PDB file of C-alpha atoms and ligand atoms in Angstrom:
ATOM      1  CA  MET O 109      26.772  -4.263 -10.686  1.00 69.00           C
ATOM      2  CA  SER O 110      23.424  -3.108 -11.193  1.00 89.00           C
ATOM      3  CA  LYS O 111      21.072  -2.226  -8.367  1.00 94.00           C
ATOM      4  CA  ALA O 112      18.660  -4.682  -6.874  1.00 98.00           C
ATOM      5  CA  LYS O 113      15.081  -3.692  -7.125  1.00 98.00           C
ATOM      6  CA  VAL O 114      11.784  -4.805  -5.184  1.00 98.00           C
ATOM      7  CA  ARG O 115       9.153  -6.060  -7.567  1.00 98.00           C
ATOM      8  CA  ALA O 116       5.805  -5.505  -6.165  1.00 98.00           C
ATOM      9  CA  LEU O 117       4.150  -4.408  -2.820  1.00 98.00           C
ATOM     10  CA  ARG O 118       2.783  -7.613  -1.543  1.00 98.00           C
ATOM     11  CA  SER O 119       0.475  -6.629   1.604  1.00 98.00           C
ATOM     12  CA  VAL O 120       0.008  -4.308   4.663  1.00 98.00           C
ATOM     13  CA  ASP O 121       0.204  -5.564   8.309  1.00 98.00           C
ATOM     14  CA  LEU O 122      -2.359  -4.010  10.571  1.00 98.00           C
ATOM     15  CA  ALA O 123      -3.308  -4.251  14.471  1.00 98.00           C
ATOM     16  CA  TYR O 124      -6.505  -3.455  15.887  1.00 97.00           C
ATOM     17  CA  ALA O 125      -8.277  -3.429  19.560  1.00 95.00           C
ATOM     18  CA  ASP O 126     -10.810  -5.488  18.180  1.00 95.00           C
ATOM     19  CA  PRO O 127      -9.289  -7.537  15.264  1.00 95.00           C
ATOM     20  CA  ASP O 128     -12.620  -9.621  14.528  1.00 95.00           C
ATOM     21  CA  LYS O 129     -14.783  -6.351  14.065  1.00 95.00           C
ATOM     22  CA  ALA O 130     -12.167  -5.408  11.488  1.00 97.00           C
ATOM     23  CA  LEU O 131     -12.079  -9.080   9.820  1.00 97.00           C
ATOM     24  CA  GLY O 132     -15.740  -8.611   9.388  1.00 97.00           C
ATOM     25  CA  PHE O 133     -15.547  -5.434   7.334  1.00 98.00           C
ATOM     26  CA  PHE O 134     -12.638  -6.662   5.220  1.00 98.00           C
ATOM     27  CA  THR O 135     -14.452  -9.982   4.164  1.00 98.00           C
ATOM     28  CA  ASP O 136     -18.363  -8.872   4.270  1.00 98.00           C
ATOM     29  CA  VAL O 137     -18.095  -5.420   3.039  1.00 98.00           C
ATOM     30  CA  TRP O 138     -14.525  -5.121   1.523  1.00 98.00           C
ATOM     31  CA  ASN O 139     -14.873  -8.357  -0.309  1.00 98.00           C
ATOM     32  CA  LEU O 140     -11.052  -9.941   0.503  1.00 98.00           C
ATOM     33  CA  SER O 141     -11.197 -13.633   1.347  1.00 98.00           C
ATOM     34  CA  HIS O 142     -10.211 -14.891   4.768  1.00 98.00           C
ATOM     35  CA  VAL O 143      -7.643 -17.515   4.171  1.00 97.00           C
ATOM     36  CA  GLY O 144      -6.548 -18.486   7.383  1.00 93.00           C
ATOM     37  CA  GLU O 145      -5.451 -17.570  10.808  1.00 92.00           C
ATOM     38  CA  ASN O 146      -2.050 -18.429  12.292  1.00 88.00           C
ATOM     39  CA  ALA O 147      -1.098 -17.490  15.832  1.00 85.00           C
ATOM     40  CA  SER O 148      -3.984 -15.029  16.215  1.00 90.00           C
ATOM     41  CA  VAL O 149      -3.199 -13.459  12.843  1.00 96.00           C
ATOM     42  CA  HIS O 150      -5.719 -13.312  10.331  1.00 97.00           C
ATOM     43  CA  PHE O 151      -4.848 -13.685   6.838  1.00 98.00           C
ATOM     44  CA  LEU O 152      -6.735 -11.844   3.980  1.00 98.00           C
ATOM     45  CA  ARG O 153      -6.428 -12.335   0.184  1.00 98.00           C
ATOM     46  CA  GLY O 154      -7.528 -10.545  -2.691  1.00 98.00           C
ATOM     47  CA  THR O 155      -8.241 -12.555  -6.127  1.00 98.00           C
ATOM     48  CA  GLY O 156      -4.600 -11.965  -7.219  1.00 98.00           C
ATOM     49  CA  ALA O 157      -2.118 -14.747  -6.648  1.00 98.00           C
ATOM     50  CA  PHE O 158      -0.536 -13.173  -3.495  1.00 98.00           C
ATOM     51  CA  HIS O 159      -1.205 -15.527  -0.587  1.00 98.00           C
ATOM     52  CA  HIS O 160      -2.337 -12.567   1.361  1.00 98.00           C
ATOM     53  CA  ILE O 161      -2.641  -8.720   1.034  1.00 98.00           C
ATOM     54  CA  VAL O 162      -3.628  -7.464   4.468  1.00 98.00           C
ATOM     55  CA  THR O 163      -3.092  -9.204   7.709  1.00 98.00           C
ATOM     56  CA  LEU O 164      -4.885  -8.503  11.075  1.00 98.00           C
ATOM     57  CA  ARG O 165      -3.945  -8.994  14.757  1.00 97.00           C
ATOM     58  CA  ARG O 166      -4.902  -7.829  18.144  1.00 96.00           C
ATOM     59  CA  ALA O 167      -2.742  -4.889  19.907  1.00 95.00           C
ATOM     60  CA  PRO O 168      -3.831  -2.327  22.520  1.00 94.00           C
ATOM     61  CA  GLN O 169      -4.397   0.287  19.860  1.00 94.00           C
ATOM     62  CA  LYS O 170      -4.483   0.617  15.914  1.00 97.00           C
ATOM     63  CA  ALA O 171      -1.518   0.579  14.006  1.00 97.00           C
ATOM     64  CA  ILE O 172       0.605  -0.399  11.232  1.00 98.00           C
ATOM     65  CA  LEU O 173       2.869  -3.108  11.779  1.00 98.00           C
ATOM     66  CA  ARG O 174       4.567  -3.137   8.493  1.00 98.00           C
ATOM     67  CA  MET O 175       4.551  -2.841   4.587  1.00 98.00           C
ATOM     68  CA  VAL O 176       5.583  -6.092   2.821  1.00 98.00           C
ATOM     69  CA  LEU O 177       7.399  -5.777  -0.451  1.00 98.00           C
ATOM     70  CA  ASP O 178       8.296  -8.755  -2.698  1.00 98.00           C
ATOM     71  CA  ALA O 179      11.729  -9.581  -4.365  1.00 98.00           C
ATOM     72  CA  THR O 180      12.554 -12.150  -7.074  1.00 98.00           C
ATOM     73  CA  ASP O 181      14.764 -14.524  -5.183  1.00 98.00           C
ATOM     74  CA  ARG O 182      17.404 -14.850  -2.163  1.00 98.00           C
ATOM     75  CA  SER O 183      20.165 -13.368  -3.942  1.00 98.00           C
ATOM     76  CA  THR O 184      18.184 -10.297  -4.731  1.00 98.00           C
ATOM     77  CA  ILE O 185      17.059 -10.125  -1.012  1.00 98.00           C
ATOM     78  CA  ASP O 186      20.954 -10.300   0.062  1.00 98.00           C
ATOM     79  CA  LYS O 187      21.874  -7.296  -2.715  1.00 98.00           C
ATOM     80  CA  LEU O 188      18.702  -5.245  -1.194  1.00 98.00           C
ATOM     81  CA  HIS O 189      20.120  -5.733   2.459  1.00 97.00           C
ATOM     82  CA  ALA O 190      23.379  -4.550   1.297  1.00 97.00           C
ATOM     83  CA  GLN O 191      21.924  -1.495  -0.447  1.00 97.00           C
ATOM     84  CA  VAL O 192      19.695  -1.099   2.912  1.00 97.00           C
ATOM     85  CA  VAL O 193      22.846  -1.348   4.963  1.00 97.00           C
ATOM     86  CA  ALA O 194      25.153   0.990   2.568  1.00 96.00           C
ATOM     87  CA  HIS O 195      21.951   3.420   3.155  1.00 94.00           C
ATOM     88  CA  SER O 196      23.222   4.027   6.615  1.00 87.00           C
ATOM     89  CA  LEU O 197      19.850   3.209   8.491  1.00 91.00           C
ATOM     90  CA  LYS O 198      19.888   2.361  11.895  1.00 88.00           C
ATOM     91  CA  SER O 199      17.492  -0.481  12.531  1.00 96.00           C
ATOM     92  CA  ILE O 200      17.937  -3.568  10.151  1.00 97.00           C
ATOM     93  CA  ASP O 201      16.937  -7.111  10.782  1.00 96.00           C
ATOM     94  CA  PRO O 202      19.431  -9.378   9.106  1.00 96.00           C
ATOM     95  CA  PRO O 203      18.243 -11.558   6.128  1.00 98.00           C
ATOM     96  CA  GLY O 204      17.383 -14.988   7.148  1.00 98.00           C
ATOM     97  CA  THR O 205      15.095 -18.089   6.553  1.00 98.00           C
ATOM     98  CA  LEU O 206      10.919 -17.673   7.011  1.00 98.00           C
ATOM     99  CA  ARG O 207       8.399 -19.653   7.672  1.00 97.00           C
ATOM    100  CA  GLN O 208       5.152 -19.661   5.150  1.00 97.00           C
ATOM    101  CA  PRO O 209       2.885 -18.021   4.430  1.00 97.00           C
ATOM    102  CA  HIS O 210       5.346 -15.222   5.023  1.00 97.00           C
ATOM    103  CA  GLY O 211       8.084 -16.228   2.455  1.00 98.00           C
ATOM    104  CA  ASP O 212      11.159 -18.397   2.351  1.00 98.00           C
ATOM    105  CA  TYR O 213      13.630 -15.617   3.157  1.00 98.00           C
ATOM    106  CA  GLY O 214      13.737 -12.167   3.759  1.00 98.00           C
ATOM    107  CA  PHE O 215      14.391  -9.233   6.414  1.00 98.00           C
ATOM    108  CA  GLY O 216      13.161  -6.076   7.746  1.00 98.00           C
ATOM    109  CA  PHE O 217      14.166  -2.683   8.417  1.00 98.00           C
ATOM    110  CA  LYS O 218      13.089   1.001   9.782  1.00 98.00           C
ATOM    111  CA  ASP O 219      12.992   3.482   6.787  1.00 98.00           C
ATOM    112  CA  PRO O 220      14.520   6.881   7.624  1.00 97.00           C
ATOM    113  CA  GLU O 221      11.484   8.333   9.156  1.00 97.00           C
ATOM    114  CA  GLY O 222      10.686   4.991  11.157  1.00 97.00           C
ATOM    115  CA  ARG O 223       8.200   2.941   9.001  1.00 98.00           C
ATOM    116  CA  ASN O 224       8.588  -0.717   9.169  1.00 98.00           C
ATOM    117  CA  ILE O 225       9.386  -2.396   5.730  1.00 98.00           C
ATOM    118  CA  ALA O 226       9.904  -6.484   5.399  1.00 98.00           C
ATOM    119  CA  ILE O 227      11.019  -7.273   1.998  1.00 98.00           C
ATOM    120  CA  VAL O 228      10.515 -11.119   1.316  1.00 98.00           C
ATOM    121  CA  CYS O 229      10.977 -13.850  -1.643  1.00 98.00           C
ATOM    122  CA  ASP O 230       9.175 -17.495  -2.615  1.00 98.00           C
ATOM    123  CA  VAL O 231       6.144 -16.942  -0.780  1.00 98.00           C
ATOM    124  CA  LYS O 232       3.847 -20.002  -1.463  1.00 98.00           C
ATOM    125  CA  ASP O 233       1.307 -17.933  -3.512  1.00 98.00           C
ATOM    126  CA  HIS O 234      -1.912 -19.229  -4.928  1.00 98.00           C
ATOM    127  CA  ALA O 235      -2.392 -21.032  -8.107  1.00 98.00           C
ATOM    128  CA  ASP O 236      -5.715 -19.207  -8.835  1.00 98.00           C
ATOM    129  CA  SER O 237      -5.284 -15.546  -9.851  1.00 98.00           C
ATOM    130  CA  ALA O 238      -8.643 -14.969 -11.951  1.00 98.00           C
ATOM    131  CA  ASP O 239     -10.351 -11.766 -11.507  1.00 98.00           C
ATOM    132  CA  ALA O 240     -13.660 -11.732 -10.118  1.00 98.00           C
ATOM    133  CA  PRO O 241     -16.608  -8.841 -10.411  1.00 96.00           C
ATOM    134  CA  ASP O 242     -16.691  -6.815  -7.460  1.00 98.00           C
ATOM    135  CA  ARG O 243     -13.577  -8.288  -5.545  1.00 98.00           C
ATOM    136  CA  PRO O 244     -10.265  -6.612  -5.143  1.00 98.00           C
ATOM    137  CA  ARG O 245      -7.294  -8.139  -6.956  1.00 98.00           C
ATOM    138  CA  LYS O 246      -4.364  -6.875  -4.947  1.00 98.00           C
ATOM    139  CA  LEU O 247      -3.134  -3.835  -3.294  1.00 98.00           C
ATOM    140  CA  SER O 248      -2.655  -0.902  -5.705  1.00 98.00           C
ATOM    141  CA  HIS O 249      -0.589   1.338  -3.852  1.00 98.00           C
ATOM    142  CA  VAL O 250       0.011   2.872  -0.057  1.00 98.00           C
ATOM    143  CA  ASN O 251       0.016   6.414   0.118  1.00 98.00           C
ATOM    144  CA  ILE O 252       2.085   7.660   3.435  1.00 98.00           C
ATOM    145  CA  ASN O 253       2.557  10.677   4.826  1.00 98.00           C
ATOM    146  CA  ALA O 254       6.192  12.113   5.663  1.00 98.00           C
ATOM    147  CA  GLY O 255       7.995  14.506   7.573  1.00 97.00           C
ATOM    148  CA  ASP O 256      11.242  14.326   5.588  1.00 97.00           C
ATOM    149  CA  SER O 257       9.935  13.445   2.203  1.00 97.00           C
ATOM    150  CA  ASP O 258      13.370  13.888   0.342  1.00 98.00           C
ATOM    151  CA  ALA O 259      15.070  11.274   2.691  1.00 97.00           C
ATOM    152  CA  THR O 260      12.358   8.921   2.265  1.00 98.00           C
ATOM    153  CA  LEU O 261      12.426   9.242  -1.519  1.00 98.00           C
ATOM    154  CA  ALA O 262      16.216   8.731  -1.472  1.00 98.00           C
ATOM    155  CA  CYS O 263      16.063   5.565   0.357  1.00 98.00           C
ATOM    156  CA  TYR O 264      13.320   4.031  -1.426  1.00 98.00           C
ATOM    157  CA  ARG O 265      14.834   5.035  -4.695  1.00 98.00           C
ATOM    158  CA  ASP O 266      18.630   4.232  -3.929  1.00 97.00           C
ATOM    159  CA  ALA O 267      18.126   1.289  -1.529  1.00 97.00           C
ATOM    160  CA  LEU O 268      14.896  -0.369  -2.681  1.00 98.00           C
ATOM    161  CA  GLY O 269      15.069   0.287  -6.683  1.00 98.00           C
ATOM    162  CA  PHE O 270      11.821   2.595  -6.778  1.00 98.00           C
ATOM    163  CA  THR O 271      11.490   4.408  -9.691  1.00 98.00           C
ATOM    164  CA  LEU O 272      10.032   8.267  -9.382  1.00 98.00           C
ATOM    165  CA  THR O 273       7.211   8.534 -11.874  1.00 98.00           C
ATOM    166  CA  ASP O 274       5.341  11.561 -11.204  1.00 98.00           C
ATOM    167  CA  THR O 275       5.319  14.486  -8.807  1.00 97.00           C
ATOM    168  CA  THR O 276       2.614  17.050  -7.862  1.00 96.00           C
ATOM    169  CA  ARG O 277       2.759  20.167  -5.126  1.00 94.00           C
ATOM    170  CA  ARG O 278       1.606  17.485  -2.646  1.00 95.00           C
ATOM    171  CA  LEU O 279       2.603  14.076  -3.533  1.00 98.00           C
ATOM    172  CA  ARG O 280       5.517  11.973  -5.157  1.00 98.00           C
ATOM    173  CA  PHE O 281       4.495   8.438  -6.937  1.00 98.00           C
ATOM    174  CA  LEU O 282       6.817   5.503  -6.833  1.00 98.00           C
ATOM    175  CA  SER O 283       6.766   2.752  -8.897  1.00 98.00           C
ATOM    176  CA  CYS O 284       8.731  -0.712  -8.918  1.00 98.00           C
ATOM    177  CA  ASN O 285       6.872  -2.582 -11.896  1.00 98.00           C
ATOM    178  CA  ALA O 286       4.620  -1.823 -14.740  1.00 98.00           C
ATOM    179  CA  ASP O 287       2.226  -0.021 -12.401  1.00 98.00           C
ATOM    180  CA  HIS O 288       2.449   3.879 -12.300  1.00 98.00           C
ATOM    181  CA  HIS O 289       2.868   3.699  -8.649  1.00 98.00           C
ATOM    182  CA  SER O 290       2.835   1.149  -5.880  1.00 98.00           C
ATOM    183  CA  MET O 291       4.003   3.841  -3.103  1.00 98.00           C
ATOM    184  CA  VAL O 292       3.141   7.494  -2.793  1.00 98.00           C
ATOM    185  CA  LEU O 293       5.025   9.625  -0.677  1.00 98.00           C
ATOM    186  CA  GLY O 294       3.427  13.086   0.849  1.00 98.00           C
ATOM    187  CA  PHE O 295       5.394  16.032   2.090  1.00 97.00           C
ATOM    188  CA  ALA O 296       3.663  16.473   5.466  1.00 97.00           C
ATOM    189  CA  GLY O 297       1.858  14.575   8.490  1.00 96.00           C
ATOM    190  CA  GLY O 298       5.212  12.897   9.491  1.00 97.00           C
ATOM    191  CA  PRO O 299       5.463   8.934   9.194  1.00 97.00           C
ATOM    192  CA  THR O 300       1.849   8.174   9.315  1.00 98.00           C
ATOM    193  CA  LEU O 301      -0.570   6.726   6.911  1.00 98.00           C
ATOM    194  CA  ASN O 302      -2.523   8.676   4.120  1.00 98.00           C
ATOM    195  CA  HIS O 303      -4.322   5.696   2.601  1.00 98.00           C
ATOM    196  CA  ILE O 304      -4.257   2.187   1.491  1.00 98.00           C
ATOM    197  CA  ALA O 305      -5.668   1.290  -2.293  1.00 98.00           C
ATOM    198  CA  PHE O 306      -7.077  -1.778  -3.523  1.00 99.00           C
ATOM    199  CA  GLU O 307      -7.006  -2.516  -6.961  1.00 98.00           C
ATOM    200  CA  MET O 308     -10.196  -3.819  -8.369  1.00 98.00           C
ATOM    201  CA  PRO O 309     -10.605  -5.392 -11.875  1.00 98.00           C
ATOM    202  CA  ASP O 310     -12.511  -2.698 -13.366  1.00 98.00           C
ATOM    203  CA  LEU O 311     -14.415   0.702 -12.998  1.00 98.00           C
ATOM    204  CA  GLU O 312     -17.910  -1.083 -12.327  1.00 98.00           C
ATOM    205  CA  SER O 313     -16.442  -2.937  -9.599  1.00 98.00           C
ATOM    206  CA  VAL O 314     -15.317   0.286  -7.965  1.00 98.00           C
ATOM    207  CA  MET O 315     -18.428   1.660  -8.134  1.00 98.00           C
ATOM    208  CA  ARG O 316     -20.429  -1.379  -6.857  1.00 98.00           C
ATOM    209  CA  GLY O 317     -17.975  -1.420  -3.957  1.00 98.00           C
ATOM    210  CA  ALA O 318     -18.965   2.327  -3.294  1.00 98.00           C
ATOM    211  CA  GLY O 319     -22.723   0.899  -3.098  1.00 98.00           C
ATOM    212  CA  ARG O 320     -21.578  -1.806  -0.751  1.00 98.00           C
ATOM    213  CA  MET O 321     -19.988   0.767   1.637  1.00 98.00           C
ATOM    214  CA  ARG O 322     -22.845   2.965   1.539  1.00 98.00           C
ATOM    215  CA  ASP O 323     -24.931  -0.163   2.584  1.00 98.00           C
ATOM    216  CA  ASP O 324     -22.482  -0.383   5.533  1.00 98.00           C
ATOM    217  CA  GLY O 325     -23.072   3.056   6.462  1.00 97.00           C
ATOM    218  CA  ARG O 326     -19.749   4.180   4.895  1.00 97.00           C
ATOM    219  CA  GLY O 327     -20.296   6.961   2.399  1.00 95.00           C
ATOM    220  CA  LEU O 328     -17.936   8.205  -0.074  1.00 97.00           C
ATOM    221  CA  GLU O 329     -14.983  10.581   1.663  1.00 98.00           C
ATOM    222  CA  TRP O 330     -13.594  11.438  -1.979  1.00 97.00           C
ATOM    223  CA  GLY O 331     -14.490  10.467  -5.712  1.00 97.00           C
ATOM    224  CA  PRO O 332     -15.820   8.851  -7.719  1.00 97.00           C
ATOM    225  CA  GLY O 333     -13.062  10.655  -9.854  1.00 97.00           C
ATOM    226  CA  ARG O 334     -10.030   9.722 -12.436  1.00 97.00           C
ATOM    227  CA  HIS O 335      -6.713  10.864 -10.986  1.00 97.00           C
ATOM    228  CA  GLY O 336      -4.146  12.752 -12.846  1.00 95.00           C
ATOM    229  CA  PRO O 337      -1.024  11.034 -12.048  1.00 97.00           C
ATOM    230  CA  GLY O 338      -1.405   7.136 -13.040  1.00 98.00           C
ATOM    231  CA  ASN O 339      -4.971   8.237 -14.612  1.00 97.00           C
ATOM    232  CA  ASN O 340      -6.703   5.694 -12.025  1.00 98.00           C
ATOM    233  CA  VAL O 341     -10.330   5.915 -10.942  1.00 98.00           C
ATOM    234  CA  PHE O 342     -10.797   6.259  -7.436  1.00 98.00           C
ATOM    235  CA  CYS O 343     -13.158   6.177  -4.606  1.00 98.00           C
ATOM    236  CA  TYR O 344     -12.156   6.737  -1.096  1.00 98.00           C
ATOM    237  CA  PHE O 345     -13.809   5.784   2.493  1.00 98.00           C
ATOM    238  CA  LEU O 346     -13.203   5.340   5.840  1.00 98.00           C
ATOM    239  CA  GLY O 347     -12.846   1.375   6.984  1.00 98.00           C
ATOM    240  CA  PRO O 348     -12.550   0.093  10.684  1.00 97.00           C
ATOM    241  CA  GLU O 349     -11.443   2.676  13.050  1.00 96.00           C
ATOM    242  CA  ASP O 350     -11.167   5.161  10.377  1.00 97.00           C
ATOM    243  CA  LEU O 351      -8.702   3.499   8.384  1.00 98.00           C
ATOM    244  CA  PRO O 352      -8.293   5.796   5.180  1.00 98.00           C
ATOM    245  CA  VAL O 353      -9.139   3.136   2.223  1.00 98.00           C
ATOM    246  CA  GLU O 354      -9.263   3.722  -1.767  1.00 98.00           C
ATOM    247  CA  TYR O 355     -10.870   1.309  -4.341  1.00 98.00           C
ATOM    248  CA  THR O 356      -9.155   2.036  -7.498  1.00 98.00           C
ATOM    249  CA  ALA O 357      -8.913   0.608 -11.088  1.00 98.00           C
ATOM    250  CA  GLU O 358      -7.313   1.380 -14.592  1.00 98.00           C
ATOM    251  CA  MET O 359      -3.779   2.200 -13.089  1.00 98.00           C
ATOM    252  CA  GLN O 360      -1.530   3.467 -16.039  1.00 98.00           C
ATOM    253  CA  GLN O 361       1.159   0.941 -17.115  1.00 98.00           C
ATOM    254  CA  VAL O 362       4.733   2.507 -17.723  1.00 98.00           C
ATOM    255  CA  ASP O 363       8.054   1.193 -18.880  1.00 96.00           C
ATOM    256  CA  ASP O 364      11.291   2.589 -19.390  1.00 93.00           C
ATOM    257  CA  THR O 365      10.283   5.143 -21.912  1.00 96.00           C
ATOM    258  CA  HIS O 366       7.901   6.870 -18.990  1.00 96.00           C
ATOM    259  CA  ARG O 367       8.912  10.535 -18.364  1.00 95.00           C
ATOM    260  CA  THR O 368       8.646  11.627 -14.983  1.00 96.00           C
ATOM    261  CA  GLY O 369       5.772  14.066 -14.502  1.00 95.00           C
ATOM    262  CA  THR O 370       6.226  17.598 -12.635  1.00 96.00           C
ATOM    263  CA  PRO O 371       3.694  19.568 -10.826  1.00 95.00           C
ATOM    264  CA  GLU O 372       3.239  21.667 -13.949  1.00 94.00           C
ATOM    265  CA  ASN O 373       1.864  18.772 -15.810  1.00 93.00           C
ATOM    266  CA  TRP O 374      -0.780  18.608 -12.952  1.00 93.00           C
ATOM    267  CA  LYS O 375      -2.432  22.155 -13.045  1.00 91.00           C
ATOM    268  CA  TRP O 376      -5.950  21.790 -12.850  1.00 90.00           C
ATOM    269  CA  PRO O 377      -8.731  24.548 -14.008  1.00 89.00           C
ATOM    270  CA  PRO O 378     -10.092  26.278 -10.631  1.00 88.00           C
ATOM    271  CA  GLY O 379     -12.388  23.906  -8.589  1.00 87.00           C
ATOM    272  CA  ARG O 380     -11.314  20.834 -10.662  1.00 91.00           C
ATOM    273  CA  LEU O 381      -9.443  18.013  -8.896  1.00 91.00           C
ATOM    274  CA  ASP O 382      -9.442  15.363 -11.289  1.00 94.00           C
ATOM    275  CA  HIS O 383      -9.850  14.392 -15.074  1.00 95.00           C
ATOM    276  CA  TRP O 384     -13.470  13.977 -14.714  1.00 96.00           C
ATOM    277  CA  GLY O 385     -14.251  17.163 -12.765  1.00 93.00           C
ATOM    278  CA  ILE O 386     -17.270  15.722 -10.835  1.00 91.00           C
ATOM    279  CA  SER O 387     -15.378  15.127  -7.237  1.00 90.00           C
ATOM    280  CA  ALA O 388     -15.580  17.736  -4.842  1.00 90.00           C
ATOM    281  CA  HIS O 389     -12.365  18.019  -2.251  1.00 93.00           C
ATOM    282  CA  PRO O 390     -11.758  15.233  -0.177  1.00 95.00           C
ATOM    283  CA  SER O 391     -13.550  15.254   3.271  1.00 97.00           C
ATOM    284  CA  GLU O 392     -11.494  16.672   5.934  1.00 96.00           C
ATOM    285  CA  ARG O 393     -12.153  13.674   8.250  1.00 97.00           C
ATOM    286  CA  MET O 394     -10.528  11.593   5.893  1.00 95.00           C
ATOM    287  CA  GLU O 395      -7.614  13.739   5.019  1.00 93.00           C
ATOM    288  CA  THR O 396      -6.757  13.750   9.073  1.00 96.00           C
ATOM    289  CA  ALA O 397      -7.869  10.163   9.781  1.00 97.00           C
ATOM    290  CA  GLY O 398      -4.397   8.658   8.568  1.00 97.00           C
ATOM    291  CA  LEU O 399      -2.400  10.586  10.696  1.00 97.00           C
ATOM    292  CA  ASN O 400      -3.812   8.586  13.805  1.00 97.00           C
ATOM    293  CA  TYR O 401      -2.282   5.261  11.930  1.00 98.00           C
ATOM    294  CA  ARG O 402       1.377   5.042  12.936  1.00 98.00           C
ATOM    295  CA  PHE O 403       4.044   2.368  12.542  1.00 98.00           C
ATOM    296  CA  THR O 404       4.919   0.150  15.505  1.00 97.00           C
ATOM    297  CA  ALA O 405       8.047   0.359  17.402  1.00 96.00           C
ATOM    298  CA  ASP O 406       9.490  -2.965  16.533  1.00 95.00           C
ATOM    299  CA  GLY O 407       7.442  -4.349  13.584  1.00 97.00           C
ATOM    300  CA  TYR O 408      10.639  -4.214  11.335  1.00 97.00           C
ATOM    301  CA  ARG O 409      11.931  -7.381  13.314  1.00 97.00           C
ATOM    302  CA  LEU O 410      10.864 -10.492  11.501  1.00 97.00           C
ATOM    303  CA  ASP O 411      11.372 -12.542  14.771  1.00 95.00           C
ATOM    304  CA  GLU O 412       7.756 -14.204  14.622  1.00 93.00           C
ATOM    305  CA  TRP O 413       8.082 -15.099  10.896  1.00 96.00           C
ATOM    306  CA  ARG O 414      11.373 -17.305  11.514  1.00 95.00           C
TER     307      ARG O 414
HETATM  308 FE1  FE2 A 720      -4.340   6.637  -3.906  1.00 53.66          FE
END
């Protein structure tokens, strides 16, 4: 039997002491749209079809509740659950019926380092999905720090069906569809956040977004530049409560013929960090900000969605 695979990164669920302040940022500056509030959880969408790509809720301290992945149908969810069980993970929620807008069916679990992951199917998404200038389409990728990068890679590859598309000295790039990467995995920092990247329709929108952030008193923490792995353009910033966020565009598209890159492929000349060669190093403030974003203890349990 062939291995079941997730097919997309859908959303991230975030918690803040002041979610209304974060909501103002995500709507007025980051250019997502508020599509509703349910049991004090705010839902935010991009221009793509996904019902929401970020949720915000109140909690004593900032945290990531979970990363939400999309699967094709119920039978794929059941196969993915069996693969997760076979991977000998300790905390796994059983698959079951969900309430919209979370999906029709799904389950959650803790990965080997305690990150919360939900996998869902049949979310009632939006009929409209046209690009709009200066507005993010969807999540591009989540970049997560790691303590045991090998264990996490083995789980995402063997239990979730991700493909390793590239490696550098500091990062591993994982794909679950045509995008070169939807998850990125580091080698240090424990199970914390590195950054969350949002896909813009084009380079112009990335740059205009950088201007909007500057107007909001949030200057560039890294970029603009064009990454090696993925060939995507980037600008990095700090959002609410120093949430590390990236605007990106032009992600490389891959297929079965793609050959996994190695650190040897990504050696830059001295002083150069990207294809264009105009970006300085990331700010130290941004490099450490994500270490303060941790996954909650029980965010893998989907009781509130059932
Ligand atoms: Fe990124």
